[in-house]
mmCIF file of C-alpha atoms in Angstrom:
data_model
loop_
_atom_site.group_PDB
_atom_site.id
_atom_site.type_symbol
_atom_site.label_atom_id
_atom_site.label_comp_id
_atom_site.label_asym_id
_atom_site.label_seq_id
_atom_site.Cartn_x
_atom_site.Cartn_y
_atom_site.Cartn_z
ATOM 1 C CA CYS A 1 13.878 1.439 -12.273
ATOM 2 C CA ARG A 2 10.352 2.002 -11.113
ATOM 3 C CA ALA A 3 8.717 3.207 -7.937
ATOM 4 C CA THR A 4 6.160 1.292 -5.924
ATOM 5 C CA LEU A 5 5.259 3.366 -2.627
ATOM 6 C CA ALA A 6 4.606 0.173 -0.831
ATOM 7 C CA SER A 7 6.642 0.190 2.280
ATOM 8 C CA ALA A 8 8.061 -2.293 4.688
ATOM 9 C CA GLY A 9 5.303 -1.196 7.002
ATOM 10 C CA GLU A 10 2.474 -1.565 4.537
ATOM 11 C CA SER A 11 0.271 -4.518 4.899
ATOM 12 C CA ARG A 12 0.347 -4.950 1.138
ATOM 13 C CA GLY A 13 3.870 -6.349 1.352
ATOM 14 C CA SER A 14 3.464 -4.762 -1.736
ATOM 15 C CA SER A 15 8.078 3.438 0.060
ATOM 16 C CA SER A 16 20.754 12.951 0.708
ATOM 17 C CA ARG A 17 16.860 13.198 1.525
ATOM 18 C CA ARG A 18 16.823 12.145 -0.811
ATOM 19 C CA THR A 19 18.857 9.309 -1.660
ATOM 20 C CA THR A 20 17.234 7.728 1.354
ATOM 21 C CA LEU A 21 13.852 9.329 0.712
ATOM 22 C CA VAL A 22 13.202 7.615 -2.544
ATOM 23 C CA LYS A 23 15.421 4.589 -2.170
ATOM 24 C CA THR A 24 12.718 2.351 -0.758
ATOM 25 C CA LEU A 25 10.272 3.450 -3.434
ATOM 26 C CA VAL A 26 12.124 1.856 -6.281
ATOM 27 C CA THR A 27 12.113 -1.488 -7.965
ATOM 28 C CA CYS A 28 13.536 -2.133 -11.380
ATOM 29 C CA VAL A 29 11.737 -2.130 -14.688
ATOM 30 C CA VAL A 30 13.757 -4.997 -16.036
ATOM 31 C CA LEU A 31 12.098 -8.354 -15.533
ATOM 32 C CA PRO A 32 14.015 -11.631 -15.193
ATOM 33 C CA LEU A 33 15.341 -12.510 -18.604
ATOM 34 C CA ALA A 34 14.652 -15.881 -20.137
ATOM 35 C CA ASN A 35 15.380 -15.486 -23.813
ATOM 36 C CA ALA A 36 15.860 -12.800 -26.400
ATOM 37 C CA GLN A 37 12.327 -12.385 -27.676
ATOM 38 C CA PRO A 38 10.473 -11.952 -24.341
ATOM 39 C CA VAL A 39 13.331 -9.807 -23.110
ATOM 40 C CA PHE A 40 12.951 -7.478 -26.029
ATOM 41 C CA ALA A 41 9.266 -7.206 -25.242
ATOM 42 C CA SER A 42 9.991 -6.148 -21.672
ATOM 43 C CA LEU A 43 12.930 -3.933 -22.496
ATOM 44 C CA GLY A 44 11.251 -2.263 -25.405
ATOM 45 C CA THR A 45 7.731 -1.768 -24.130
ATOM 46 C CA GLY A 46 7.816 1.774 -25.363
ATOM 47 C CA VAL A 47 9.902 1.718 -28.509
ATOM 48 C CA SER A 48 8.355 4.499 -30.525
ATOM 49 C CA ASP A 49 7.107 3.793 -34.041
ATOM 50 C CA GLU A 50 9.237 0.993 -35.517
ATOM 51 C CA PRO A 51 11.574 -1.050 -33.288
ATOM 52 C CA PRO A 52 15.091 0.344 -33.640
ATOM 53 C CA PRO A 53 17.641 -1.765 -35.483
ATOM 54 C CA VAL A 54 19.506 -2.878 -32.413
ATOM 55 C CA ASP A 55 21.090 -6.100 -31.339
ATOM 56 C CA THR A 56 18.680 -7.349 -28.687
ATOM 57 C CA GLN A 57 21.305 -9.394 -26.874
ATOM 58 C CA LEU A 58 23.613 -6.389 -26.672
ATOM 59 C CA LEU A 59 20.777 -4.281 -25.304
ATOM 60 C CA VAL A 60 20.065 -6.967 -22.717
ATOM 61 C CA SER A 61 23.711 -7.016 -21.685
ATOM 62 C CA LEU A 62 23.668 -3.228 -21.270
ATOM 63 C CA PHE A 63 20.614 -3.500 -19.036
ATOM 64 C CA GLU A 64 22.258 -6.239 -16.991
ATOM 65 C CA GLU A 65 25.390 -4.134 -16.593
ATOM 66 C CA ALA A 66 23.294 -1.286 -15.238
ATOM 67 C CA MET A 67 21.441 -3.599 -12.899
ATOM 68 C CA ARG A 68 24.691 -4.926 -11.458
ATOM 69 C CA ALA A 69 25.661 -1.398 -10.437
ATOM 70 C CA GLY A 70 23.179 -1.624 -7.568
ATOM 71 C CA ASP A 71 23.387 1.385 -5.273
ATOM 72 C CA ASP A 72 26.476 2.786 -6.978
ATOM 73 C CA TYR A 73 24.556 5.664 -8.537
ATOM 74 C CA GLN A 74 27.395 7.021 -10.643
ATOM 75 C CA LEU A 75 28.179 3.611 -12.110
ATOM 76 C CA ALA A 76 24.483 2.911 -12.688
ATOM 77 C CA ASP A 77 23.990 6.297 -14.320
ATOM 78 C CA GLU A 78 26.886 5.678 -16.691
ATOM 79 C CA ALA A 79 25.518 2.244 -17.579
ATOM 80 C CA TRP A 80 21.992 3.491 -18.258
ATOM 81 C CA THR A 81 23.444 6.340 -20.311
ATOM 82 C CA LYS A 82 25.235 3.750 -22.452
ATOM 83 C CA ALA A 83 21.963 1.880 -22.927
ATOM 84 C CA ILE A 84 20.210 5.093 -23.944
ATOM 85 C CA ALA A 85 22.983 5.957 -26.387
ATOM 86 C CA TYR A 86 22.596 2.538 -27.985
ATOM 87 C CA ALA A 87 18.786 2.526 -28.012
ATOM 88 C CA PRO A 88 17.650 6.154 -27.667
ATOM 89 C CA LYS A 89 13.978 5.326 -28.184
ATOM 90 C CA ASN A 90 13.833 2.643 -25.511
ATOM 91 C CA THR A 91 11.448 3.867 -22.832
ATOM 92 C CA ALA A 92 12.656 1.462 -20.134
ATOM 93 C CA ALA A 93 16.224 2.764 -20.365
ATOM 94 C CA TRP A 94 15.050 6.356 -19.924
ATOM 95 C CA SER A 95 12.740 5.383 -17.083
ATOM 96 C CA ASN A 96 15.451 3.401 -15.304
ATOM 97 C CA ARG A 97 18.023 6.167 -15.541
ATOM 98 C CA GLY A 98 15.428 8.657 -14.375
ATOM 99 C CA THR A 99 14.600 6.565 -11.351
ATOM 100 C CA LYS A 100 18.259 6.136 -10.453
ATOM 101 C CA ARG A 101 18.652 9.901 -10.674
ATOM 102 C CA LEU A 102 15.631 10.237 -8.454
ATOM 103 C CA GLN A 103 17.316 7.971 -5.923
ATOM 104 C CA ALA A 104 20.455 10.079 -6.117
ATOM 105 C CA GLY A 105 18.545 13.297 -5.412
ATOM 106 C CA ARG A 106 18.968 14.706 -8.923
ATOM 107 C CA TRP A 107 15.384 15.890 -9.084
ATOM 108 C CA GLN A 108 15.402 17.897 -12.309
ATOM 109 C CA ASP A 109 17.468 15.342 -14.226
ATOM 110 C CA ALA A 110 15.154 12.621 -12.978
ATOM 111 C CA SER A 111 12.011 14.422 -14.082
ATOM 112 C CA ASP A 112 13.545 15.107 -17.508
ATOM 113 C CA ASP A 113 14.377 11.428 -18.038
ATOM 114 C CA LEU A 114 11.043 10.159 -16.771
ATOM 115 C CA GLN A 115 9.149 12.631 -18.932
ATOM 116 C CA ARG A 116 11.233 11.555 -21.923
ATOM 117 C CA SER A 117 10.267 7.944 -21.245
ATOM 118 C CA ILE A 118 6.595 8.908 -21.244
ATOM 119 C CA ASP A 119 6.973 10.984 -24.408
ATOM 120 C CA LEU A 120 8.388 7.930 -26.180
ATOM 121 C CA SER A 121 5.456 5.715 -25.181
ATOM 122 C CA LEU A 122 3.714 3.834 -27.943
ATOM 123 C CA ASP A 123 0.384 5.225 -26.759
ATOM 124 C CA LEU A 124 0.531 8.608 -25.054
ATOM 125 C CA ASN A 125 -2.953 7.971 -23.688
ATOM 126 C CA THR A 126 -1.695 5.026 -21.639
ATOM 127 C CA PRO A 127 1.856 5.757 -20.475
ATOM 128 C CA ASP A 128 3.564 3.395 -18.071
ATOM 129 C CA PRO A 129 1.915 3.953 -14.646
ATOM 130 C CA LEU A 130 5.051 3.215 -12.633
ATOM 131 C CA THR A 131 7.004 5.773 -14.630
ATOM 132 C CA LEU A 132 4.205 8.252 -13.985
ATOM 133 C CA ASN A 133 4.349 7.495 -10.279
ATOM 134 C CA ASN A 134 8.091 8.115 -10.253
ATOM 135 C CA LEU A 135 7.611 11.301 -12.211
ATOM 136 C CA GLY A 136 5.204 12.444 -9.525
ATOM 137 C CA ASN A 137 7.861 11.796 -6.891
ATOM 138 C CA ALA A 138 10.385 13.844 -8.870
ATOM 139 C CA TYR A 139 7.973 16.746 -9.328
ATOM 140 C CA GLY A 140 7.154 16.674 -5.633
ATOM 141 C CA ALA A 141 10.821 16.904 -4.708
ATOM 142 C CA LEU A 142 11.057 19.942 -6.991
ATOM 143 C CA GLY A 143 8.129 21.532 -5.197
ATOM 144 C CA ARG A 144 5.900 21.266 -8.260
ATOM 145 C CA TRP A 145 3.060 19.613 -6.431
ATOM 146 C CA ASP A 146 0.414 20.445 -9.001
ATOM 147 C CA LEU A 147 2.303 18.410 -11.592
ATOM 148 C CA ALA A 148 3.159 15.739 -9.038
ATOM 149 C CA MET A 149 -0.465 15.151 -8.113
ATOM 150 C CA ALA A 150 -1.530 15.185 -11.751
ATOM 151 C CA SER A 151 1.014 12.413 -12.377
ATOM 152 C CA PHE A 152 -0.226 10.400 -9.398
ATOM 153 C CA LEU A 153 -3.823 10.738 -10.566
ATOM 154 C CA GLU A 154 -2.933 9.597 -14.058
ATOM 155 C CA ALA A 155 -0.976 6.659 -12.631
ATOM 156 C CA SER A 156 -4.020 5.725 -10.540
ATOM 157 C CA ARG A 157 -5.910 4.847 -13.730
ATOM 158 C CA ASP A 158 -3.968 1.600 -13.644
ATOM 159 C CA ARG A 159 -5.916 -0.887 -11.568
ATOM 160 C CA ASP A 160 -2.899 -2.543 -9.956
ATOM 161 C CA LEU A 161 -1.114 0.690 -9.086
ATOM 162 C CA ARG A 162 -4.221 2.615 -8.064
ATOM 163 C CA PRO A 163 -3.880 2.248 -4.257
ATOM 164 C CA ILE A 164 -0.211 3.267 -4.308
ATOM 165 C CA ALA A 165 -0.749 6.208 -6.639
ATOM 166 C CA LEU A 166 -3.722 7.453 -4.628
ATOM 167 C CA ALA A 167 -1.720 7.074 -1.421
ATOM 168 C CA ASN A 168 0.926 9.331 -2.945
ATOM 169 C CA PHE A 169 -1.820 11.709 -4.031
ATOM 170 C CA ALA A 170 -3.142 11.900 -0.451
ATOM 171 C CA LEU A 171 0.345 12.585 0.907
ATOM 172 C CA GLY A 172 0.768 15.322 -1.696
ATOM 173 C CA LYS A 173 -2.532 16.907 -0.688
ATOM 174 C CA PHE A 174 -1.443 17.065 2.943
ATOM 175 C CA GLN A 175 1.965 18.432 1.951
ATOM 176 C CA VAL A 176 0.306 21.473 0.320
ATOM 177 C CA GLY A 177 -2.094 21.990 3.218
ATOM 178 C CA GLU A 178 -5.227 20.446 1.723
ATOM 179 C CA THR A 179 -5.848 18.183 4.683
ATOM 180 C CA GLY A 180 -9.566 17.729 4.092
ATOM 181 C CA ASP A 181 -8.931 16.279 0.641
ATOM 182 C CA ALA A 182 -6.084 14.149 1.997
ATOM 183 C CA LEU A 183 -8.388 12.636 4.623
ATOM 184 C CA LYS A 184 -11.097 11.904 2.060
ATOM 185 C CA ILE A 185 -8.593 9.853 0.071
ATOM 186 C CA THR A 186 -7.142 7.983 3.043
ATOM 187 C CA ARG A 187 -10.637 7.107 4.230
ATOM 188 C CA THR A 188 -11.559 5.813 0.797
ATOM 189 C CA LEU A 189 -8.423 3.693 0.628
ATOM 190 C CA LEU A 190 -8.968 2.332 4.126
ATOM 191 C CA ARG A 191 -12.565 1.389 3.390
ATOM 192 C CA LYS A 192 -11.264 -0.784 0.582
ATOM 193 C CA ASP A 193 -8.300 -2.135 2.542
ATOM 194 C CA PRO A 194 -8.537 -1.593 6.313
ATOM 195 C CA ASP A 195 -5.052 -3.087 6.682
ATOM 196 C CA PHE A 196 -3.314 -0.526 4.472
ATOM 197 C CA TRP A 197 -0.880 0.318 7.265
ATOM 198 C CA ASP A 198 0.801 3.318 5.679
ATOM 199 C CA MET A 199 -2.521 5.031 5.099
ATOM 200 C CA ARG A 200 -3.707 4.193 8.599
ATOM 201 C CA ALA A 201 -0.560 5.839 9.980
ATOM 202 C CA ALA A 202 -0.994 8.772 7.590
ATOM 203 C CA GLN A 203 -4.604 9.248 8.636
ATOM 204 C CA THR A 204 -3.488 9.216 12.269
ATOM 205 C CA ALA A 205 -0.934 11.945 11.531
ATOM 206 C CA PHE A 206 -3.356 14.038 9.462
ATOM 207 C CA LEU A 207 -6.030 13.956 12.163
ATOM 208 C CA TRP A 208 -3.524 14.881 14.854
ATOM 209 C CA ALA A 209 -2.271 17.796 12.760
ATOM 210 C CA GLU A 210 -5.828 19.089 12.410
ATOM 211 C CA GLY A 211 -6.382 18.918 16.149
ATOM 212 C CA TYR A 212 -8.639 15.859 16.096
ATOM 213 C CA GLU A 213 -6.634 14.223 18.836
ATOM 214 C CA THR A 214 -9.255 11.725 20.001
ATOM 215 C CA GLU A 215 -9.855 10.555 16.447
ATOM 216 C CA ALA A 216 -6.101 10.285 15.874
ATOM 217 C CA GLU A 217 -5.744 8.109 18.976
ATOM 218 C CA GLN A 218 -8.569 5.904 17.715
ATOM 219 C CA GLU A 219 -6.837 5.451 14.362
ATOM 220 C CA TRP A 220 -3.609 4.563 16.157
ATOM 221 C CA GLN A 221 -5.435 1.931 18.161
ATOM 222 C CA VAL A 222 -6.856 0.465 14.966
ATOM 223 C CA LEU A 223 -3.345 0.322 13.551
ATOM 224 C CA CYS A 224 -2.117 -1.442 16.658
ATOM 225 C CA SER A 225 -4.806 -4.084 16.330
ATOM 226 C CA SER A 226 -4.665 -4.568 12.578
ATOM 227 C CA GLY A 227 -5.770 -7.970 11.333
ATOM 228 C CA ARG A 228 -2.296 -8.611 9.947
ATOM 229 C CA GLY A 229 -0.360 -7.219 12.814
ATOM 230 C CA PHE A 230 0.097 -9.915 15.410
ATOM 231 C CA GLY A 231 2.268 -12.377 13.667
ATOM 232 C CA GLY A 232 -0.257 -13.078 10.926
ATOM 233 C CA GLY A 233 1.012 -13.092 7.386
ATOM 234 C CA ALA A 234 -2.329 -11.923 6.059
ATOM 235 C CA SER A 235 -5.526 -10.334 7.270
ATOM 236 C CA ALA A 236 -8.091 -12.555 8.911
ATOM 237 C CA GLU A 237 -10.484 -11.216 6.289
ATOM 238 C CA SER A 238 -8.802 -13.437 3.733
ATOM 239 C CA LYS A 239 -10.078 -16.463 5.636
ATOM 240 C CA ARG A 240 -13.779 -15.709 5.202
ATOM 241 C CA ASN A 241 -15.942 -17.971 3.056
ATOM 242 C CA THR A 242 -16.203 -17.074 -0.601
ATOM 243 C CA ASP A 243 -19.632 -15.501 0.012
ATOM 244 C CA GLY A 244 -18.138 -13.241 2.693
ATOM 245 C CA SER A 245 -19.604 -15.077 5.667
ATOM 246 C CA PRO A 246 -17.362 -15.981 8.633
ATOM 247 C CA SER A 247 -15.657 -19.355 8.451
ATOM 248 C CA ARG A 248 -14.074 -21.532 11.127
ATOM 249 C CA ALA A 249 -10.653 -20.473 9.885
ATOM 250 C CA TYR A 250 -11.691 -16.813 10.111
ATOM 251 C CA ALA A 251 -12.840 -17.216 13.703
ATOM 252 C CA ALA A 252 -9.694 -19.124 14.645
ATOM 253 C CA GLU A 253 -7.441 -16.477 13.091
ATOM 254 C CA LEU A 254 -9.254 -13.647 14.857
ATOM 255 C CA LEU A 255 -8.997 -15.480 18.185
ATOM 256 C CA SER A 256 -5.273 -16.082 17.665
ATOM 257 C CA GLN A 257 -4.667 -12.418 16.877
ATOM 258 C CA GLN A 258 -6.720 -11.232 19.835
ATOM 259 C CA VAL A 259 -4.787 -13.485 22.206
ATOM 260 C CA LYS A 260 -1.501 -12.112 20.883
ATOM 261 C CA GLN A 261 -2.747 -8.544 21.297
ATOM 262 C CA GLN A 262 -3.923 -9.179 24.855
ATOM 263 C CA LEU A 263 -0.605 -10.806 25.697
ATOM 264 C CA ALA A 264 1.256 -7.779 24.370
ATOM 265 C CA VAL A 265 -0.827 -5.517 26.608
ATOM 266 C CA VAL A 266 -0.569 -7.744 29.709
ATOM 267 C CA THR A 267 3.196 -8.061 29.417
ATOM 268 C CA GLY A 268 3.533 -4.297 29.081
ATOM 269 C CA VAL A 269 4.945 -4.342 25.580
ATOM 270 C CA VAL A 270 2.157 -2.017 24.503
ATOM 271 C CA GLY A 271 -0.702 -0.204 26.155
ATOM 272 C CA ASN A 272 -4.320 -0.641 25.154
ATOM 273 C CA ASP A 273 -3.726 1.870 22.393
ATOM 274 C CA GLY A 274 -0.238 0.577 21.599
ATOM 275 C CA ALA A 275 1.349 3.530 23.364
ATOM 276 C CA ARG A 276 3.570 4.143 26.362
ATOM 277 C CA ARG A 277 2.883 6.992 28.768
ATOM 278 C CA ASP A 278 6.016 8.845 27.688
ATOM 279 C CA GLY A 279 5.166 8.634 24.013
ATOM 280 C CA ARG A 280 4.480 5.998 21.416
ATOM 281 C CA ASP A 281 7.719 4.048 21.365
ATOM 282 C CA VAL A 282 6.186 0.601 21.519
ATOM 283 C CA VAL A 283 9.464 -1.314 21.539
ATOM 284 C CA THR A 284 11.041 -1.592 24.977
ATOM 285 C CA GLY A 285 13.224 -3.836 27.072
ATOM 286 C CA VAL A 286 16.602 -4.326 28.721
ATOM 287 C CA ASN A 287 19.595 -6.369 27.678
ATOM 288 C CA GLY A 288 23.225 -5.953 28.695
ATOM 289 C CA ASN A 289 24.528 -6.719 25.217
ATOM 290 C CA VAL A 290 24.054 -3.262 23.737
ATOM 291 C CA ASN A 291 25.069 -0.616 26.236
ATOM 292 C CA GLY A 292 22.685 -2.094 28.761
ATOM 293 C CA THR A 293 19.606 -1.790 26.583
ATOM 294 C CA ARG A 294 17.832 -3.737 23.925
ATOM 295 C CA ARG A 295 14.848 -2.885 21.801
ATOM 296 C CA VAL A 296 12.378 -5.746 22.084
ATOM 297 C CA GLU A 297 10.523 -5.999 18.810
ATOM 298 C CA ASN A 298 6.740 -6.016 18.958
ATOM 299 C CA THR A 299 4.795 -7.694 16.174
ATOM 300 C CA THR A 300 2.010 -5.101 16.080
ATOM 301 C CA PRO A 301 1.927 -2.735 13.092
ATOM 302 C CA CYS A 302 2.165 0.366 15.274
ATOM 303 C CA ALA A 303 5.604 -0.855 16.343
ATOM 304 C CA LEU A 304 6.736 -0.214 12.786
ATOM 305 C CA TYR A 305 5.639 3.391 13.134
ATOM 306 C CA ALA A 306 7.060 3.972 16.615
ATOM 307 C CA SER A 307 9.436 6.453 15.009
ATOM 308 C CA THR A 308 9.359 8.302 11.703
ATOM 309 C CA SER A 309 12.255 6.276 10.315
ATOM 310 C CA ILE A 310 9.994 4.020 8.282
ATOM 311 C CA VAL A 311 8.150 6.892 6.597
ATOM 312 C CA ALA A 312 10.879 9.518 6.286
ATOM 313 C CA PRO A 313 12.358 7.835 3.183
ATOM 314 C CA ARG A 314 8.950 7.802 1.490
ATOM 315 C CA TRP A 315 6.650 10.559 2.748
ATOM 316 C CA PRO A 316 6.872 14.277 1.971
ATOM 317 C CA PRO A 317 8.382 16.275 4.851
ATOM 318 C CA ARG A 318 5.187 17.846 6.188
ATOM 319 C CA CYS A 319 3.558 14.421 6.420
ATOM 320 C CA THR A 320 6.565 12.988 8.240
ATOM 321 C CA ALA A 321 6.563 15.948 10.623
ATOM 322 C CA ALA A 322 2.882 15.390 11.428
ATOM 323 C CA LEU A 323 3.604 11.815 12.456
ATOM 324 C CA ASP A 324 6.590 13.042 14.467
ATOM 325 C CA ALA A 325 4.305 15.474 16.319
ATOM 326 C CA PHE A 326 1.816 12.706 17.060
ATOM 327 C CA LEU A 327 4.476 10.332 18.323
ATOM 328 C CA ARG A 328 5.929 12.975 20.638
ATOM 329 C CA LEU A 329 2.507 14.286 21.748
ATOM 330 C CA LYS A 330 3.403 17.749 20.456
ATOM 331 C CA ARG A 331 1.875 20.343 18.167
ATOM 332 C CA VAL A 332 5.222 20.747 16.401
ATOM 333 C CA GLY A 333 7.027 18.124 14.338
ATOM 334 C CA LYS A 334 10.354 17.885 12.561
ATOM 335 C CA ALA A 335 11.366 16.283 9.285
ATOM 336 C CA LEU A 336 14.162 16.314 6.762
ATOM 337 C CA ASP A 337 13.247 18.427 3.749
ATOM 338 C CA TYR A 338 14.153 17.759 0.131
ATOM 339 C CA ASP A 339 17.170 20.080 0.430
ATOM 340 C CA GLY A 340 18.623 17.917 3.188
ATOM 341 C CA GLN A 341 17.824 20.423 5.940
ATOM 342 C CA THR A 342 15.705 19.609 8.966
ATOM 343 C CA ARG A 343 12.553 21.697 9.095
ATOM 344 C CA GLU A 344 10.106 22.287 11.905
ATOM 345 C CA PHE A 345 6.385 22.286 11.114
ATOM 346 C CA GLU A 346 3.754 23.670 13.454
ATOM 347 C CA PHE A 347 0.283 22.124 13.533
ATOM 348 C CA ALA A 348 -2.133 24.479 15.184
ATOM 349 C CA GLY A 349 -5.142 22.234 14.780
ATOM 350 C CA ARG A 350 -8.665 23.432 15.310
ATOM 351 C CA GLU A 351 -9.593 26.514 17.223
ATOM 352 C CA ARG A 352 -10.528 25.487 20.726
ATOM 353 C CA GLY A 353 -13.487 27.232 22.313
#
């Protein structure tokens, strides 16, 4: 299987600690199968040297067996191991087993498998970018952030994966305390895609951690008024004319989104900055069906980030803790670490004169 950091909260539609932590990052290598020849092309994208003398249909059936295992990691691991035993030079089998081991929190085993997949690539100068991205996740979980970020950077050479890989790179930079570099990357990504929700939330957290509280609040407000956030399936920017000038559809979409935002503020669902006075839990309400309370869902993007639950499965612990600190208006945040233990991170911010 392969990782794609796009999250449920990302505008791209495109993520033990860490079964959950990496679970949302993964999609499978295997593409829908139509017939033997195209299947072999997708299953054997990295068969080293000459294609092995294998029965393609049998290999396909082994892949399908592994896919049917779903979230049963032991069953999936056994199935991928069978596929590897049958076709030991098949890069997809190694990559898929490695990703399943990543999901199961078997960090070292995962990195070994993913590296093996890369080593078997037809062209070592252009290894599979999704496998590289997964390898970066495995290295990060092992605390080998230098190797993790090198993997993310290499994965970012792929045009399609570049935003996701660079997002991971930014998160890695913050994890090791290089906040300035992390912010440079998030700003670059957001210039290219202002509706990249995960990076907007990350930039909010990074700024708060550094003590730039006003700037963090401004980023949060931008997140809460994102062009895709008020019931729109896509950014209003997509409705401009082909030459970039505003169109009638663009103006209408902006007006619709602004009305929805104003309504959310007027009805008290969110404040002007998407926050409540007692913190940034933007989903509120009362209903007798669930112990007297009900969480009324808000359609703004900041509602997705009203707790760290959406990022905890995908972000490194220090990044998650920074968002936790911002949400609770504290200088200390908590997050689940890769060893399954909750850690507390202190964010001193800038010296105040």
